[in-house]
mmCIF file with all atom_site columns, C-alpha atoms in Angstrom:
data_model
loop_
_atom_site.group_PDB
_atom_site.id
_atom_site.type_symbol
_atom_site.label_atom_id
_atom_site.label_alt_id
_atom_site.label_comp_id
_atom_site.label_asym_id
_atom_site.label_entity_id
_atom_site.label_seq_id
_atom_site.pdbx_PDB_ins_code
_atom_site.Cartn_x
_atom_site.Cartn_y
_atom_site.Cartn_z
_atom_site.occupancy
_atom_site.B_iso_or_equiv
_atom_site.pdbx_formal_charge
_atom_site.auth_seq_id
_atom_site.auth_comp_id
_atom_site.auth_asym_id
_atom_site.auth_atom_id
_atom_site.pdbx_PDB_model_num
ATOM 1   C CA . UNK A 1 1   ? -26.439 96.845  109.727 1.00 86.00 ? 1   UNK A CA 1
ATOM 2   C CA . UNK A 1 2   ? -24.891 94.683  112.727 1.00 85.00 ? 2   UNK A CA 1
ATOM 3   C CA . UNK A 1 3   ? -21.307 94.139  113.051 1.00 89.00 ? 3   UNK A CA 1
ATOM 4   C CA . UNK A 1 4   ? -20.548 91.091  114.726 1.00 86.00 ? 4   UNK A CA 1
ATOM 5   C CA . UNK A 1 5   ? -18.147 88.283  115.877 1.00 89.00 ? 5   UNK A CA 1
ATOM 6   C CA . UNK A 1 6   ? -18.049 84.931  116.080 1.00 88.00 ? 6   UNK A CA 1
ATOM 7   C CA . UNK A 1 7   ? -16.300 84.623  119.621 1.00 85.00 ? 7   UNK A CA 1
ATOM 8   C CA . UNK A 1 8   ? -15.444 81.269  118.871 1.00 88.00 ? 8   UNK A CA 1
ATOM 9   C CA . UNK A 1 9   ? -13.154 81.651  115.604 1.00 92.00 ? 9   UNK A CA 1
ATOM 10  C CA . UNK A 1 10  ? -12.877 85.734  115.923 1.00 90.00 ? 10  UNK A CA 1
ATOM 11  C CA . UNK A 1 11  ? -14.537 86.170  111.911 1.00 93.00 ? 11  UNK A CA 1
ATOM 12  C CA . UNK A 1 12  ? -15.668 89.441  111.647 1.00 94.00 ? 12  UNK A CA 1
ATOM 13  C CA . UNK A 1 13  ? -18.962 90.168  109.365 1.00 91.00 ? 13  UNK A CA 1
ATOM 14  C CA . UNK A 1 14  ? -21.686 92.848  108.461 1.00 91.00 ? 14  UNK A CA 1
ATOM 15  C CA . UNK A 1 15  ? -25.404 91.940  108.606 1.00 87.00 ? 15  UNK A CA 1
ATOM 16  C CA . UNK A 1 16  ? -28.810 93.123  108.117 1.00 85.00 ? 16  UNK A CA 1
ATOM 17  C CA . UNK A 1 17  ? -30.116 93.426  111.199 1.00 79.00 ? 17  UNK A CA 1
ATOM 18  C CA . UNK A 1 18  ? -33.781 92.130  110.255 1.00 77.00 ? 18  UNK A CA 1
ATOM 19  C CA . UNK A 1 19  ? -32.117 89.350  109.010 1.00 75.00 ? 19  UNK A CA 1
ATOM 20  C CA . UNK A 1 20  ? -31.386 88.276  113.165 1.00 72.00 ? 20  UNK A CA 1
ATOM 21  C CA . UNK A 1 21  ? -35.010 88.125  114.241 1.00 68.00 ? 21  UNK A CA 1
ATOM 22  C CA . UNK A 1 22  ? -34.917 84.197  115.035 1.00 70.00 ? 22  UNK A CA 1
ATOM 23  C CA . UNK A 1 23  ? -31.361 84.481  116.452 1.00 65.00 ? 23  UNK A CA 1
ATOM 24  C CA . UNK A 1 24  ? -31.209 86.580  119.452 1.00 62.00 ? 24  UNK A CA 1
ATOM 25  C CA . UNK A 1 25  ? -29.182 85.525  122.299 1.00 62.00 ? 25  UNK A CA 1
ATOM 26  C CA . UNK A 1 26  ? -28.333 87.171  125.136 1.00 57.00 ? 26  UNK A CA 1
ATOM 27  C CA . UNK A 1 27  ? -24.310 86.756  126.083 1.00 58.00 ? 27  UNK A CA 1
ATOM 28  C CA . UNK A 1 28  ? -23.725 85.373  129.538 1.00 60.00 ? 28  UNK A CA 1
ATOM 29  C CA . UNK A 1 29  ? -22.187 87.697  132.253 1.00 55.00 ? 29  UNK A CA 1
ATOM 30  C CA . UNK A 1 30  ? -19.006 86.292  131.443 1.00 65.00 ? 30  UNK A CA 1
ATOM 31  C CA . UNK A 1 31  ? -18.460 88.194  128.309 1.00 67.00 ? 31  UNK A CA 1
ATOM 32  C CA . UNK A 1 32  ? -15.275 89.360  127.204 1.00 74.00 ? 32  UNK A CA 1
ATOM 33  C CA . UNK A 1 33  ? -13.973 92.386  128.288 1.00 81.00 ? 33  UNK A CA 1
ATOM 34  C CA . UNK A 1 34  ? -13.337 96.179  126.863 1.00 83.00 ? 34  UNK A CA 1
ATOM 35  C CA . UNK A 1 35  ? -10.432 95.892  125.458 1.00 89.00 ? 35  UNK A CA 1
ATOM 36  C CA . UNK A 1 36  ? -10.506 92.548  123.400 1.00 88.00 ? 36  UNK A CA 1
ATOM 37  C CA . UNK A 1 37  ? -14.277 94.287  122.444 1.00 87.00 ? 37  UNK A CA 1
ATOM 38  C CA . UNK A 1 38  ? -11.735 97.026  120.921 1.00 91.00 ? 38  UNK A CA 1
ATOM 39  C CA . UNK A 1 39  ? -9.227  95.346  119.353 1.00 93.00 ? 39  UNK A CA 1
ATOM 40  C CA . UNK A 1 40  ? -11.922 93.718  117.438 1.00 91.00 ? 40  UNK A CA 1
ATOM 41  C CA . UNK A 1 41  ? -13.332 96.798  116.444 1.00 93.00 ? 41  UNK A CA 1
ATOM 42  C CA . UNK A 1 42  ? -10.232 97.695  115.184 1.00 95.00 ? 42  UNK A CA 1
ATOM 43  C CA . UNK A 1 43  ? -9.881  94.763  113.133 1.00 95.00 ? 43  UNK A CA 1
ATOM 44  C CA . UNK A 1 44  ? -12.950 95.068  111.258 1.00 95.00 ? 44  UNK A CA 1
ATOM 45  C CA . UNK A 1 45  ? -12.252 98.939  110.437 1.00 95.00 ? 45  UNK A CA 1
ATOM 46  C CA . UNK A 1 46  ? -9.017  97.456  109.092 1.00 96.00 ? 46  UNK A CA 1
ATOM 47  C CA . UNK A 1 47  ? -10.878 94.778  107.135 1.00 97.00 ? 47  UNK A CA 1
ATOM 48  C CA . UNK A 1 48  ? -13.090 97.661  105.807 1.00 96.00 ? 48  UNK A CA 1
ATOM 49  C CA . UNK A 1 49  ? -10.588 99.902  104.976 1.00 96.00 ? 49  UNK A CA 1
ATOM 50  C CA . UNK A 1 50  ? -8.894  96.886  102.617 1.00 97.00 ? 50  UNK A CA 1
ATOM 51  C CA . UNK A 1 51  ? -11.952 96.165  100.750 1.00 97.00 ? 51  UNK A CA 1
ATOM 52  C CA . UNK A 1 52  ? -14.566 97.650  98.761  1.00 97.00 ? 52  UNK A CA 1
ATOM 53  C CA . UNK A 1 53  ? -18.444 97.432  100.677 1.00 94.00 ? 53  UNK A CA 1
ATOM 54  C CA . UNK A 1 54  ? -19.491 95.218  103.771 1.00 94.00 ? 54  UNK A CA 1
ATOM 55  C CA . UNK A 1 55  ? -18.488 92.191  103.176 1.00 96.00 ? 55  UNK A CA 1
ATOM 56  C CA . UNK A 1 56  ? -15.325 90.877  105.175 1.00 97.00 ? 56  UNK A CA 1
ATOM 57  C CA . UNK A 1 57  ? -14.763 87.599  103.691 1.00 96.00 ? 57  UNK A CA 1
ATOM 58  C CA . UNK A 1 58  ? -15.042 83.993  104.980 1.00 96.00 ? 58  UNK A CA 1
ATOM 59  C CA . UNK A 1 59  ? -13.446 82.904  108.068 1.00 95.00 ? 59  UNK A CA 1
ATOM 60  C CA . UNK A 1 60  ? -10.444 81.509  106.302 1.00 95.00 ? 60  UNK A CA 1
ATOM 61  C CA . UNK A 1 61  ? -9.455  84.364  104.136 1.00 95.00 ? 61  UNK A CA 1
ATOM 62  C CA . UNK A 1 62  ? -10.077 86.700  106.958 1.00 96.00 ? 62  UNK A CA 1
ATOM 63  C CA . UNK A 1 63  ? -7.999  85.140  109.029 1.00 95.00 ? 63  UNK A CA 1
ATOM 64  C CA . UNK A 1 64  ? -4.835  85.299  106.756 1.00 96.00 ? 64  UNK A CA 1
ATOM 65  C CA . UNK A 1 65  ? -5.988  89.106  105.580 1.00 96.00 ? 65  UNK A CA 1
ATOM 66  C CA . UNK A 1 66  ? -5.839  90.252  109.450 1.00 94.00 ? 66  UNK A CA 1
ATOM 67  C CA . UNK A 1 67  ? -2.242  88.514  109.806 1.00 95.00 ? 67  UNK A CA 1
ATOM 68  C CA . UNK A 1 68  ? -1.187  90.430  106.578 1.00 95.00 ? 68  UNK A CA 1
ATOM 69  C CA . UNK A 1 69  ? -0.902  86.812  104.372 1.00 97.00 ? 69  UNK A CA 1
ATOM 70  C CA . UNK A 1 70  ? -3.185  87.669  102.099 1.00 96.00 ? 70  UNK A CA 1
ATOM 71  C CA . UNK A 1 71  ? -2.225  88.726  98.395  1.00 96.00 ? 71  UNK A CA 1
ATOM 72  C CA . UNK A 1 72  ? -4.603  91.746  97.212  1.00 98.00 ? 72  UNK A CA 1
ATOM 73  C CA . UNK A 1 73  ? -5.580  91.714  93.640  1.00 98.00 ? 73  UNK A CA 1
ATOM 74  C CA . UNK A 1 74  ? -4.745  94.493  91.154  1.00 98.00 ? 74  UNK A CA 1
ATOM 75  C CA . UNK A 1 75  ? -7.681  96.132  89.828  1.00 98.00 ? 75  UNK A CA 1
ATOM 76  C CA . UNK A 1 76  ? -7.652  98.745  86.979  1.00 98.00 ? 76  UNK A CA 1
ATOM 77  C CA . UNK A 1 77  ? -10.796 100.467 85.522  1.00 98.00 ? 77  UNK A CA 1
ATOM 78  C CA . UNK A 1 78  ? -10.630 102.769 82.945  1.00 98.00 ? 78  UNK A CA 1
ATOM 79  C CA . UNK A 1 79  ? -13.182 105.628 82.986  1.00 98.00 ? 79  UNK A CA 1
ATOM 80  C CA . UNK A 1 80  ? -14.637 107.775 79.873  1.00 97.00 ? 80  UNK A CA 1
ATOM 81  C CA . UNK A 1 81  ? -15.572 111.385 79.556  1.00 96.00 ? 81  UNK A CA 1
ATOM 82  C CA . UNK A 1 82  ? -19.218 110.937 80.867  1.00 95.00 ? 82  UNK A CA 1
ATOM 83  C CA . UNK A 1 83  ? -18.090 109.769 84.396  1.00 97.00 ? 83  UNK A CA 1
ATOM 84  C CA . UNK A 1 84  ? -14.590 111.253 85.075  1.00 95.00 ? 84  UNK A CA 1
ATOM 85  C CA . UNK A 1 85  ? -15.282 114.247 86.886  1.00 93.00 ? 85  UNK A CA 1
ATOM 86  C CA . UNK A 1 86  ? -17.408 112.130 89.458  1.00 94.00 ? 86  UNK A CA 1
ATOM 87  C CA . UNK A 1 87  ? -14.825 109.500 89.714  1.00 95.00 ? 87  UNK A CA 1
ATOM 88  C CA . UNK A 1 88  ? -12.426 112.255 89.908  1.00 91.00 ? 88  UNK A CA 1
ATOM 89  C CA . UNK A 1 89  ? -14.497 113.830 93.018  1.00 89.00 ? 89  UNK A CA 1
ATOM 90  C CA . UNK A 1 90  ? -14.128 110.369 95.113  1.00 85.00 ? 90  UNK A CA 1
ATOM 91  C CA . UNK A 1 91  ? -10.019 111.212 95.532  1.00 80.00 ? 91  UNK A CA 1
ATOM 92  C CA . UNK A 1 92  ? -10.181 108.989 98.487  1.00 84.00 ? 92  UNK A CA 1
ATOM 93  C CA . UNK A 1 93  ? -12.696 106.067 97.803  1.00 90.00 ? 93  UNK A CA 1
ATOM 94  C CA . UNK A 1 94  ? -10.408 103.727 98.885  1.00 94.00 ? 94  UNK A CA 1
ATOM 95  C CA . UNK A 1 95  ? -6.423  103.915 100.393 1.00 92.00 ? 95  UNK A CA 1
ATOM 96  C CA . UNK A 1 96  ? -4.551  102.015 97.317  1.00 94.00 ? 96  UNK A CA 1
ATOM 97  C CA . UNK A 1 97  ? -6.310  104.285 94.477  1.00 95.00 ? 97  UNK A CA 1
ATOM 98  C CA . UNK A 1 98  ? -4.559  106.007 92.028  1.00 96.00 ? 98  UNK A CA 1
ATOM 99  C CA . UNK A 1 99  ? -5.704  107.738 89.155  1.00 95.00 ? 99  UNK A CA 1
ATOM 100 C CA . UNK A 1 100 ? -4.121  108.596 86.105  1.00 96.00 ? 100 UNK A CA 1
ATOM 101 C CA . UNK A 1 101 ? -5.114  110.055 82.999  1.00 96.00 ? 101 UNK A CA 1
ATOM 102 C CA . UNK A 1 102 ? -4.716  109.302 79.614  1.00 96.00 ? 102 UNK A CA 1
ATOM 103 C CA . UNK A 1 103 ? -3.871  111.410 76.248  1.00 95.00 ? 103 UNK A CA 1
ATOM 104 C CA . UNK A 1 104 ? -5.657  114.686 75.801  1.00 95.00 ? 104 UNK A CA 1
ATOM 105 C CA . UNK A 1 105 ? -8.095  115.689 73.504  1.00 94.00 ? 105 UNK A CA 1
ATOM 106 C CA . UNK A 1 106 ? -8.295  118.430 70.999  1.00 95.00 ? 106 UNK A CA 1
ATOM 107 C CA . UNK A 1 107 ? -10.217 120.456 73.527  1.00 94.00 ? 107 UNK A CA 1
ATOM 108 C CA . UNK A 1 108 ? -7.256  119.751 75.744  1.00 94.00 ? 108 UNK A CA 1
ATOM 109 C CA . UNK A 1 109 ? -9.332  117.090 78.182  1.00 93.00 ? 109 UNK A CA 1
ATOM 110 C CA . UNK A 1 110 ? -8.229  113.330 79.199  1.00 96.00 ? 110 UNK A CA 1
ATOM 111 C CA . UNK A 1 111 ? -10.114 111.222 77.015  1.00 97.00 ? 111 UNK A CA 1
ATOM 112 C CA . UNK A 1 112 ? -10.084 108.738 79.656  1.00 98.00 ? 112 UNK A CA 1
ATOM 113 C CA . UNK A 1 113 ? -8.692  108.270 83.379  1.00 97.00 ? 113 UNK A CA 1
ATOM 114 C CA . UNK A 1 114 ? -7.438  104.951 84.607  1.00 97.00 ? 114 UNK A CA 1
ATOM 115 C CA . UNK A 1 115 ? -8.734  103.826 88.266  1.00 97.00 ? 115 UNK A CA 1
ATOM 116 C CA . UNK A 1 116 ? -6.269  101.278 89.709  1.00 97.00 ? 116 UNK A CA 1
ATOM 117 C CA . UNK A 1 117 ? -6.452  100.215 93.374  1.00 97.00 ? 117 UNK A CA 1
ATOM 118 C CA . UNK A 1 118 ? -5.541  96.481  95.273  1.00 97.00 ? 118 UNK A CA 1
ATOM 119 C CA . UNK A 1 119 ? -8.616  94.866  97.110  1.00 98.00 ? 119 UNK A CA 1
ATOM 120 C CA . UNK A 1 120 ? -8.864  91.278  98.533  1.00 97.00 ? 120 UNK A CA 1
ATOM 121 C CA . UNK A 1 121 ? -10.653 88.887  96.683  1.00 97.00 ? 121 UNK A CA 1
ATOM 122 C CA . UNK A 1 122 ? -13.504 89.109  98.858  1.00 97.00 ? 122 UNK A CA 1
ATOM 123 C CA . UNK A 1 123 ? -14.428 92.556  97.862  1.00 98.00 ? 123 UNK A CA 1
ATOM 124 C CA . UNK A 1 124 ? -14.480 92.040  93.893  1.00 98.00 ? 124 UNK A CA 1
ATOM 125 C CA . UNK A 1 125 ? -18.281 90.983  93.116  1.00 97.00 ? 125 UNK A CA 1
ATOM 126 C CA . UNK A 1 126 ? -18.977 94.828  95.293  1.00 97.00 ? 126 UNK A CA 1
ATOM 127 C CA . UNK A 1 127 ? -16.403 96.767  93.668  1.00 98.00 ? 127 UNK A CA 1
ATOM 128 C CA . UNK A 1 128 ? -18.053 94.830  90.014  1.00 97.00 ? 128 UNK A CA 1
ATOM 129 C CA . UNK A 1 129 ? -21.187 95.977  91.476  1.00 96.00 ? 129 UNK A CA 1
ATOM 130 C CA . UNK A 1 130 ? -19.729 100.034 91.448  1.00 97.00 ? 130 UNK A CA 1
ATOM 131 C CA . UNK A 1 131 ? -18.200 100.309 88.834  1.00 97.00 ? 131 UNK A CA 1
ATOM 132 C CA . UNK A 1 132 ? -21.295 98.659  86.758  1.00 95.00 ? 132 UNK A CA 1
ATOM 133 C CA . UNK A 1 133 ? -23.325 101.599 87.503  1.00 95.00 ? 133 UNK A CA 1
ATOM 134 C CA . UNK A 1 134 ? -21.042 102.983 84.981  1.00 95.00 ? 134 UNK A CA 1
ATOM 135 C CA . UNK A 1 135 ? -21.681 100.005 82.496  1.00 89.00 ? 135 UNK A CA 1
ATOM 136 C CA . UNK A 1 136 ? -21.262 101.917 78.748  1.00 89.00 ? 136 UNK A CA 1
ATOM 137 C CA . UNK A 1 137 ? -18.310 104.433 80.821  1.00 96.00 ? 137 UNK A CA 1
ATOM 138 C CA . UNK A 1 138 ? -16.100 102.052 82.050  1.00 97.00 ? 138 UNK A CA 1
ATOM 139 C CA . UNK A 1 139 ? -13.826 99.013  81.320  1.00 97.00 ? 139 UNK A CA 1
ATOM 140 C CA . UNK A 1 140 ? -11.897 96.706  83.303  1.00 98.00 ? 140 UNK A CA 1
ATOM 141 C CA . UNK A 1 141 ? -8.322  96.397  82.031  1.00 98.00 ? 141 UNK A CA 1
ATOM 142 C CA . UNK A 1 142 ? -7.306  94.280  84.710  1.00 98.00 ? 142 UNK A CA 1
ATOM 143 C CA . UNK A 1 143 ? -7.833  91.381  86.099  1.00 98.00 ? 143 UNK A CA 1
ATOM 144 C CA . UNK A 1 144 ? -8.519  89.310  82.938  1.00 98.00 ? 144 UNK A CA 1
ATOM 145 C CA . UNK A 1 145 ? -11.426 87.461  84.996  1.00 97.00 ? 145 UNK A CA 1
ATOM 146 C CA . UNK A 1 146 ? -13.267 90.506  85.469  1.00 97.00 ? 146 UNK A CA 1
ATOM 147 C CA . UNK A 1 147 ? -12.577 92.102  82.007  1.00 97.00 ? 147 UNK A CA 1
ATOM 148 C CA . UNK A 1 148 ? -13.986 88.860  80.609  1.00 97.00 ? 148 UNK A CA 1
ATOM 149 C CA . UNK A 1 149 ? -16.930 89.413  83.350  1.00 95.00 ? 149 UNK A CA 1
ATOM 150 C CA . UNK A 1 150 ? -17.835 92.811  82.487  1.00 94.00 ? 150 UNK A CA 1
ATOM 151 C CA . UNK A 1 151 ? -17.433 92.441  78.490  1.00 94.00 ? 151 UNK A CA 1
ATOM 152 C CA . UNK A 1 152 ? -20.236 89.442  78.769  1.00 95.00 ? 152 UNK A CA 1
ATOM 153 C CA . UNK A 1 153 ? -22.653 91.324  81.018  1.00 92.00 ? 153 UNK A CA 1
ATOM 154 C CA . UNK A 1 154 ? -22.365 94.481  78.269  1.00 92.00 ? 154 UNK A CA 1
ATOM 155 C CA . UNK A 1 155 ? -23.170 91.402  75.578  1.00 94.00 ? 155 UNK A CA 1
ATOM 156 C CA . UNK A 1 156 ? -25.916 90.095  77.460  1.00 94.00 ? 156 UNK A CA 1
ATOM 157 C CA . UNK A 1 157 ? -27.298 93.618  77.886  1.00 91.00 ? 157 UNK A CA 1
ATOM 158 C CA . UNK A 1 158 ? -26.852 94.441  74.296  1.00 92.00 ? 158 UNK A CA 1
ATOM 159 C CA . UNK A 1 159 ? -28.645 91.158  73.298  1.00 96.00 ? 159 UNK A CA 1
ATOM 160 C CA . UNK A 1 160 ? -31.723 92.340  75.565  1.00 96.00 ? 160 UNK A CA 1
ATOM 161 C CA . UNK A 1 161 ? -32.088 95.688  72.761  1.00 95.00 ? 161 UNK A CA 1
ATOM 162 C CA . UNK A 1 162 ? -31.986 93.818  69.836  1.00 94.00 ? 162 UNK A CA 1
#
């Protein structure tokens, strides 16, 4: 993967690089120098550290995310027996999380743990993505647009057994 700049706006992305094989061009000497290079860098670390995955948004959205305009979405998962100690295990997948548990068991165990975290829009389809490895483990509680997401892809799976 490439990370790389449009020099004209500043947007920040993530690409394959195989995907660049008919777009190589060479900068001329002019270039820009160390420093603006860094703060760049910097940037898209910060851009990474808000979201969930590669992708850093569109050029618009970025924008207002870097100049801390951007409203972050509250996300809350809620995680079953079969998958809590691994979710447990990531205690730092992301800066916002928080985990919670819910009432015990007889055995004395959570019978569930609730995953909540605030990601930009942008990063919602690749945190989906996650926690739908967990599919019969998991369900969104929040926001209602991806609880109404994931309760129709567990349909449409269902539909594909019977």
């Amino acid at each position: 993967y490439l990370l790389h700049e449009d020099c004209q706006n500043g947007h920040l992305a993530i690409s394959r690089l195989d995907r660049f094989t008919e777009h190589f061009k060479l900068l001329d000497s002019k270039g820009r120098d160390s420093t603006e290079q860094w703060q760049s860098l910097q940037a898209a670390h910060q851009l990474l550290e808000n979201g969930w995955g590669l992708y850093l948004g569109k050029q618009e959205e970025q924008s207002l995310e870097r100049q801390g305009k951007l409203d972050f979405v509250k996300v809350t998962v809620r995680f079953f027996p079969d998958v809590m100690v691994f979710i447990q295990e990531g205690e730092k997948r992301h800066k916002s999380q928080k985990i919670s548990f819910g009432a015990k068991t007889p055995d004395g165990k959570p019978s569930y743990l609730d995953y909540r975290l605030k990601l930009p829009l942008r990063s919602l389809t690749e945190f989906s993505r996650w926690v739908y490895r967990f599919m019969g483990s998991a369900q969104f509680l929040t926001p209602k647009e991806l609880v109404e997401k994931h309760q129709q892809l567990a349909q449409e799976l269902l539909a594909r057994y019977l």
